[in-house]
Amino acid sequence: MPFSQASISQIELIRYFNSIQPITQGFINQIIDNTFTVNVKKNKFLLSPLEPNSYLFFVNSGLVRGFIKEDGKDISTWFSFGKEIIGAFRDPANTVKPSIEYLQALEDCELLAIPYDLIDKLYLEFPETNVIGRKILAMQYHQASESSILARIPSAQKRYERFMEISPLGVTQIPLKCIASYLGMRMETLSRIRNKMVKPKKDAA
Amino acid sequence: MPFSQASISQIELIRYFNSIQPITQGFINQIIDNTFTVNVKKNKFLLSPLEPNSYLFFVNSGLVRGFIKEDGKDISTWFSFGKEIIGAFRDPANTVKPSIEYLQALEDCELLAIPYDLIDKLYLEFPETNVIGRKILAMQYHQASESSILARIPSAQKRYERFMEISPLGVTQIPLKCIASYLGMRMETLSRIRNKMVKPKKDAA
């Protein structure tokens, strides 16, 4: 009964890692002993630039966003719809520096906190972690590149269309003001684009 | 004499990998047998969406940019100043799909073409490759996140300032029209910001 002392979110993380690359019992034990569940209520913060950036999080359920503050404005930088690992912006060459990103729950969330210290230890002691790490980083790199390209599309409508195309169904739960800042447009522009896009369906009805 | 048959750019790539994680002779031999040097003249393309996206490139010397075409406009997505690995946008879950990105030399470049097939083989046969891969991907993920956040800063001047802050000295070689599209602003806006920023120095002289 290897999972007897594991929490639900730990079991989900172990399943997630194991689906990427088979993991060993020693690895599983490290996860069980060194990660912990965090329940965060809707709109509450997981992390702010005032705190040390010491954890990654596995989003077991809920909806999380990253955002920065710029001239008093709140700018969304990414959204996570769950069953993946998230973290605040972090320079691998300067890991002590606090992140400029805030992490906020947009719905009630169950997360598993994974200390960076544990990850460093897993990389050293369990070689399979390097395979898991590079496959997860390849996905995260792809998502960040997608998000970087998206933000540079000149037409606001095309940015919105592309965002809807690449986002999962849970996207409808994101507050519009968060989507607007992510897409670099005003709320009024976003509303106008959305109204224009649903109109043909109404006319046809 | 392990490097006796290696080209200059192969030796530079081997040095680069070895500085990240010690590599073995078998790994080195695979690099020597399966990568090849490509010299690309200024303004020429390394890759376009019409070609299969089958290679990563080690930039031994020169300056390269990625860009996309959107409504007939050319939008820069990143710049590389050398001694790093670059590649066109690629979904790790769909590696057959051609990339939407073009790769273009902005100066005469010497590159080493590294087939994705070789990388897959190295991951399987030489476990140290996974350590190298995840460390390079962590850097690339960080750069892409930085670029994604940068594009969402509302003030054009702050985007320019941040870009100059995080870019190496070689940034002065990038044509202004490429910087303008990367920063999501018109050429006139970029010129106005640059003129405004150098003015105090002139007044002081």
PDB file of N, CA, C and O in Angstrom, chain A residues 77-79 142-167 179 182-185, chain B residues 68 70 75 77 89 100-101 147-148 151-152:
ATOM      1  N   THR A  77      -0.623  37.637 -16.355  1.00  0.00           N
ATOM      2  CA  THR A  77       0.482  37.119 -17.169  1.00  0.00           C
ATOM      3  C   THR A  77       0.229  35.684 -17.653  1.00  0.00           C
ATOM      4  O   THR A  77       0.782  35.278 -18.663  1.00  0.00           O
ATOM      5  N   TRP A  78      -0.581  34.910 -16.926  1.00  0.00           N
ATOM      6  CA  TRP A  78      -0.953  33.562 -17.373  1.00  0.00           C
ATOM      7  C   TRP A  78      -2.112  33.053 -16.520  1.00  0.00           C
ATOM      8  O   TRP A  78      -2.420  33.615 -15.468  1.00  0.00           O
ATOM      9  N   PHE A  79      -2.742  31.967 -16.998  1.00  0.00           N
ATOM     10  CA  PHE A  79      -3.820  31.296 -16.269  1.00  0.00           C
ATOM     11  C   PHE A  79      -3.523  29.808 -16.222  1.00  0.00           C
ATOM     12  O   PHE A  79      -2.987  29.247 -17.177  1.00  0.00           O
ATOM     13  N   HIS A 142       6.874  25.987 -24.151  1.00  0.00           N
ATOM     14  CA  HIS A 142       5.944  26.110 -25.272  1.00  0.00           C
ATOM     15  C   HIS A 142       4.791  27.058 -24.931  1.00  0.00           C
ATOM     16  O   HIS A 142       4.436  27.944 -25.718  1.00  0.00           O
ATOM     17  N   GLN A 143       4.218  26.900 -23.738  1.00  0.00           N
ATOM     18  CA  GLN A 143       3.113  27.771 -23.308  1.00  0.00           C
ATOM     19  C   GLN A 143       3.561  29.231 -23.204  1.00  0.00           C
ATOM     20  O   GLN A 143       2.843  30.135 -23.625  1.00  0.00           O
ATOM     21  N   ALA A 144       4.758  29.446 -22.636  1.00  0.00           N
ATOM     22  CA  ALA A 144       5.247  30.819 -22.476  1.00  0.00           C
ATOM     23  C   ALA A 144       5.541  31.446 -23.840  1.00  0.00           C
ATOM     24  O   ALA A 144       5.283  32.639 -24.057  1.00  0.00           O
ATOM     25  N   SER A 145       6.062  30.653 -24.780  1.00  0.00           N
ATOM     26  CA  SER A 145       6.333  31.165 -26.135  1.00  0.00           C
ATOM     27  C   SER A 145       5.016  31.524 -26.819  1.00  0.00           C
ATOM     28  O   SER A 145       4.900  32.555 -27.483  1.00  0.00           O
ATOM     29  N   GLU A 146       4.038  30.648 -26.659  1.00  0.00           N
ATOM     30  CA  GLU A 146       2.697  30.892 -27.230  1.00  0.00           C
ATOM     31  C   GLU A 146       2.135  32.212 -26.696  1.00  0.00           C
ATOM     32  O   GLU A 146       1.626  33.049 -27.441  1.00  0.00           O
ATOM     33  N   SER A 147       2.272  32.405 -25.388  1.00  0.00           N
ATOM     34  CA  SER A 147       1.747  33.596 -24.729  1.00  0.00           C
ATOM     35  C   SER A 147       2.510  34.855 -25.168  1.00  0.00           C
ATOM     36  O   SER A 147       1.925  35.942 -25.304  1.00  0.00           O
ATOM     37  N   SER A 148       3.809  34.687 -25.404  1.00  0.00           N
ATOM     38  CA  SER A 148       4.659  35.782 -25.849  1.00  0.00           C
ATOM     39  C   SER A 148       4.306  36.200 -27.277  1.00  0.00           C
ATOM     40  O   SER A 148       4.234  37.388 -27.604  1.00  0.00           O
ATOM     41  N   ILE A 149       4.056  35.218 -28.138  1.00  0.00           N
ATOM     42  CA  ILE A 149       3.667  35.510 -29.529  1.00  0.00           C
ATOM     43  C   ILE A 149       2.273  36.151 -29.548  1.00  0.00           C
ATOM     44  O   ILE A 149       2.049  37.161 -30.210  1.00  0.00           O
ATOM     45  N   LEU A 150       1.352  35.553 -28.781  1.00  0.00           N
ATOM     46  CA  LEU A 150      -0.025  36.048 -28.712  1.00  0.00           C
ATOM     47  C   LEU A 150      -0.080  37.545 -28.402  1.00  0.00           C
ATOM     48  O   LEU A 150      -0.804  38.301 -29.054  1.00  0.00           O
ATOM     49  N   ALA A 151       0.718  37.964 -27.420  1.00  0.00           N
ATOM     50  CA  ALA A 151       0.677  39.360 -26.973  1.00  0.00           C
ATOM     51  C   ALA A 151       1.152  40.317 -28.057  1.00  0.00           C
ATOM     52  O   ALA A 151       0.871  41.520 -27.989  1.00  0.00           O
ATOM     53  N   ARG A 152       1.879  39.809 -29.056  1.00  0.00           N
ATOM     54  CA  ARG A 152       2.448  40.673 -30.107  1.00  0.00           C
ATOM     55  C   ARG A 152       1.593  40.734 -31.371  1.00  0.00           C
ATOM     56  O   ARG A 152       1.959  41.434 -32.321  1.00  0.00           O
ATOM     57  N   ILE A 153       0.473  39.994 -31.403  1.00  0.00           N
ATOM     58  CA  ILE A 153      -0.420  40.078 -32.568  1.00  0.00           C
ATOM     59  C   ILE A 153      -1.072  41.462 -32.551  1.00  0.00           C
ATOM     60  O   ILE A 153      -1.676  41.843 -31.553  1.00  0.00           O
ATOM     61  N   PRO A 154      -0.925  42.234 -33.647  1.00  0.00           N
ATOM     62  CA  PRO A 154      -1.383  43.634 -33.577  1.00  0.00           C
ATOM     63  C   PRO A 154      -2.907  43.789 -33.408  1.00  0.00           C
ATOM     64  O   PRO A 154      -3.349  44.683 -32.707  1.00  0.00           O
ATOM     65  N   SER A 155      -3.707  42.941 -34.045  1.00  0.00           N
ATOM     66  CA  SER A 155      -5.167  43.119 -33.985  1.00  0.00           C
ATOM     67  C   SER A 155      -5.728  42.560 -32.673  1.00  0.00           C
ATOM     68  O   SER A 155      -5.534  41.388 -32.335  1.00  0.00           O
ATOM     69  N   ALA A 156      -6.473  43.415 -31.941  1.00  0.00           N
ATOM     70  CA  ALA A 156      -7.072  43.001 -30.661  1.00  0.00           C
ATOM     71  C   ALA A 156      -8.026  41.819 -30.879  1.00  0.00           C
ATOM     72  O   ALA A 156      -8.043  40.863 -30.104  1.00  0.00           O
ATOM     73  N   GLN A 157      -8.805  41.881 -31.959  1.00  0.00           N
ATOM     74  CA  GLN A 157      -9.752  40.784 -32.216  1.00  0.00           C
ATOM     75  C   GLN A 157      -9.016  39.464 -32.463  1.00  0.00           C
ATOM     76  O   GLN A 157      -9.420  38.413 -31.965  1.00  0.00           O
ATOM     77  N   LYS A 158      -7.928  39.528 -33.225  1.00  0.00           N
ATOM     78  CA  LYS A 158      -7.154  38.301 -33.492  1.00  0.00           C
ATOM     79  C   LYS A 158      -6.516  37.761 -32.210  1.00  0.00           C
ATOM     80  O   LYS A 158      -6.389  36.543 -32.035  1.00  0.00           O
ATOM     81  N   ARG A 159      -6.078  38.656 -31.328  1.00  0.00           N
ATOM     82  CA  ARG A 159      -5.525  38.192 -30.044  1.00  0.00           C
ATOM     83  C   ARG A 159      -6.592  37.427 -29.262  1.00  0.00           C
ATOM     84  O   ARG A 159      -6.335  36.355 -28.720  1.00  0.00           O
ATOM     85  N   TYR A 160      -7.813  37.989 -29.249  1.00  0.00           N
ATOM     86  CA  TYR A 160      -8.897  37.330 -28.517  1.00  0.00           C
ATOM     87  C   TYR A 160      -9.234  35.971 -29.155  1.00  0.00           C
ATOM     88  O   TYR A 160      -9.381  34.963 -28.464  1.00  0.00           O
ATOM     89  N   GLU A 161      -9.343  35.957 -30.484  1.00  0.00           N
ATOM     90  CA  GLU A 161      -9.682  34.700 -31.183  1.00  0.00           C
ATOM     91  C   GLU A 161      -8.634  33.620 -30.900  1.00  0.00           C
ATOM     92  O   GLU A 161      -8.962  32.474 -30.631  1.00  0.00           O
ATOM     93  N   ARG A 162      -7.356  34.016 -30.967  1.00  0.00           N
ATOM     94  CA  ARG A 162      -6.267  33.057 -30.731  1.00  0.00           C
ATOM     95  C   ARG A 162      -6.316  32.541 -29.282  1.00  0.00           C
ATOM     96  O   ARG A 162      -6.124  31.355 -29.034  1.00  0.00           O
ATOM     97  N   PHE A 163      -6.570  33.461 -28.341  1.00  0.00           N
ATOM     98  CA  PHE A 163      -6.656  33.082 -26.929  1.00  0.00           C
ATOM     99  C   PHE A 163      -7.771  32.050 -26.715  1.00  0.00           C
ATOM    100  O   PHE A 163      -7.576  31.040 -26.030  1.00  0.00           O
ATOM    101  N   MET A 164      -8.946  32.288 -27.320  1.00  0.00           N
ATOM    102  CA  MET A 164     -10.072  31.364 -27.144  1.00  0.00           C
ATOM    103  C   MET A 164      -9.756  30.007 -27.786  1.00  0.00           C
ATOM    104  O   MET A 164     -10.159  28.960 -27.281  1.00  0.00           O
ATOM    105  N   GLU A 165      -9.026  30.052 -28.905  1.00  0.00           N
ATOM    106  CA  GLU A 165      -8.679  28.841 -29.658  1.00  0.00           C
ATOM    107  C   GLU A 165      -7.758  27.933 -28.834  1.00  0.00           C
ATOM    108  O   GLU A 165      -7.908  26.708 -28.866  1.00  0.00           O
ATOM    109  N   ILE A 166      -6.803  28.529 -28.102  1.00  0.00           N
ATOM    110  CA  ILE A 166      -5.808  27.705 -27.410  1.00  0.00           C
ATOM    111  C   ILE A 166      -6.173  27.430 -25.952  1.00  0.00           C
ATOM    112  O   ILE A 166      -5.492  26.666 -25.284  1.00  0.00           O
ATOM    113  N   SER A 167      -7.272  28.038 -25.459  1.00  0.00           N
ATOM    114  CA  SER A 167      -7.627  27.858 -24.044  1.00  0.00           C
ATOM    115  C   SER A 167      -8.623  26.724 -23.871  1.00  0.00           C
ATOM    116  O   SER A 167      -9.472  26.488 -24.732  1.00  0.00           O
ATOM    117  N   ILE A 179      -8.894  38.787 -18.372  1.00  0.00           N
ATOM    118  CA  ILE A 179      -8.636  38.452 -19.788  1.00  0.00           C
ATOM    119  C   ILE A 179      -8.187  39.708 -20.536  1.00  0.00           C
ATOM    120  O   ILE A 179      -7.248  39.666 -21.338  1.00  0.00           O
ATOM    121  N   TYR A 182      -4.593  40.505 -19.820  1.00  0.00           N
ATOM    122  CA  TYR A 182      -3.753  39.473 -20.438  1.00  0.00           C
ATOM    123  C   TYR A 182      -3.605  39.735 -21.940  1.00  0.00           C
ATOM    124  O   TYR A 182      -2.536  39.527 -22.524  1.00  0.00           O
ATOM    125  N   LEU A 183      -4.701  40.188 -22.553  1.00  0.00           N
ATOM    126  CA  LEU A 183      -4.696  40.411 -24.003  1.00  0.00           C
ATOM    127  C   LEU A 183      -4.289  41.839 -24.367  1.00  0.00           C
ATOM    128  O   LEU A 183      -4.323  42.210 -25.546  1.00  0.00           O
ATOM    129  N   GLY A 184      -3.902  42.639 -23.376  1.00  0.00           N
ATOM    130  CA  GLY A 184      -3.435  44.000 -23.654  1.00  0.00           C
ATOM    131  C   GLY A 184      -4.481  44.861 -24.322  1.00  0.00           C
ATOM    132  O   GLY A 184      -4.199  45.535 -25.318  1.00  0.00           O
ATOM    133  N   MET A 185      -5.714  44.804 -23.814  1.00  0.00           N
ATOM    134  CA  MET A 185      -6.763  45.668 -24.379  1.00  0.00           C
ATOM    135  C   MET A 185      -7.644  46.180 -23.242  1.00  0.00           C
ATOM    136  O   MET A 185      -7.632  45.627 -22.143  1.00  0.00           O
TER     137      MET A 185
ATOM    138  N   ILE B  68       7.058  36.218 -36.885  1.00  0.00           N
ATOM    139  CA  ILE B  68       5.859  35.647 -37.504  1.00  0.00           C
ATOM    140  C   ILE B  68       5.308  36.672 -38.478  1.00  0.00           C
ATOM    141  O   ILE B  68       5.642  37.857 -38.397  1.00  0.00           O
ATOM    142  N   GLU B  70       1.769  38.324 -39.705  1.00  0.00           N
ATOM    143  CA  GLU B  70       0.387  38.466 -39.231  1.00  0.00           C
ATOM    144  C   GLU B  70      -0.254  39.589 -40.023  1.00  0.00           C
ATOM    145  O   GLU B  70       0.194  40.733 -39.932  1.00  0.00           O
ATOM    146  N   ILE B  75       6.317  40.482 -37.490  1.00  0.00           N
ATOM    147  CA  ILE B  75       6.385  40.748 -36.046  1.00  0.00           C
ATOM    148  C   ILE B  75       7.531  39.941 -35.436  1.00  0.00           C
ATOM    149  O   ILE B  75       7.471  38.700 -35.422  1.00  0.00           O
ATOM    150  N   THR B  77       9.637  38.023 -32.725  1.00  0.00           N
ATOM    151  CA  THR B  77       9.194  37.307 -31.517  1.00  0.00           C
ATOM    152  C   THR B  77      10.343  37.110 -30.514  1.00  0.00           C
ATOM    153  O   THR B  77      10.095  36.961 -29.329  1.00  0.00           O
ATOM    154  N   PHE B  89       9.322  28.054 -32.865  1.00  0.00           N
ATOM    155  CA  PHE B  89       8.184  27.654 -32.030  1.00  0.00           C
ATOM    156  C   PHE B  89       7.740  26.222 -32.395  1.00  0.00           C
ATOM    157  O   PHE B  89       7.552  25.914 -33.572  1.00  0.00           O
ATOM    158  N   ILE B 100       5.114  28.181 -37.022  1.00  0.00           N
ATOM    159  CA  ILE B 100       4.594  29.452 -37.548  1.00  0.00           C
ATOM    160  C   ILE B 100       5.703  30.502 -37.618  1.00  0.00           C
ATOM    161  O   ILE B 100       5.523  31.558 -38.202  1.00  0.00           O
ATOM    162  N   GLU B 101       6.862  30.185 -37.026  1.00  0.00           N
ATOM    163  CA  GLU B 101       7.945  31.172 -36.964  1.00  0.00           C
ATOM    164  C   GLU B 101       8.925  31.045 -38.129  1.00  0.00           C
ATOM    165  O   GLU B 101       9.231  29.935 -38.578  1.00  0.00           O
ATOM    166  N   SER B 147       9.805  37.651 -21.910  1.00  0.00           N
ATOM    167  CA  SER B 147       9.330  38.260 -23.142  1.00  0.00           C
ATOM    168  C   SER B 147       7.806  38.405 -23.148  1.00  0.00           C
ATOM    169  O   SER B 147       7.249  39.376 -23.675  1.00  0.00           O
ATOM    170  N   SER B 148       7.140  37.426 -22.539  1.00  0.00           N
ATOM    171  CA  SER B 148       5.678  37.424 -22.458  1.00  0.00           C
ATOM    172  C   SER B 148       5.194  38.532 -21.512  1.00  0.00           C
ATOM    173  O   SER B 148       4.221  39.229 -21.788  1.00  0.00           O
ATOM    174  N   ALA B 151       5.832  42.154 -23.095  1.00  0.00           N
ATOM    175  CA  ALA B 151       4.871  42.571 -24.113  1.00  0.00           C
ATOM    176  C   ALA B 151       3.578  43.102 -23.503  1.00  0.00           C
ATOM    177  O   ALA B 151       2.816  43.791 -24.172  1.00  0.00           O
ATOM    178  N   ARG B 152       3.324  42.765 -22.226  1.00  0.00           N
ATOM    179  CA  ARG B 152       2.060  43.166 -21.584  1.00  0.00           C
ATOM    180  C   ARG B 152       2.183  44.434 -20.743  1.00  0.00           C
ATOM    181  O   ARG B 152       1.199  44.885 -20.170  1.00  0.00           O
TER     182      ARG B 152
END
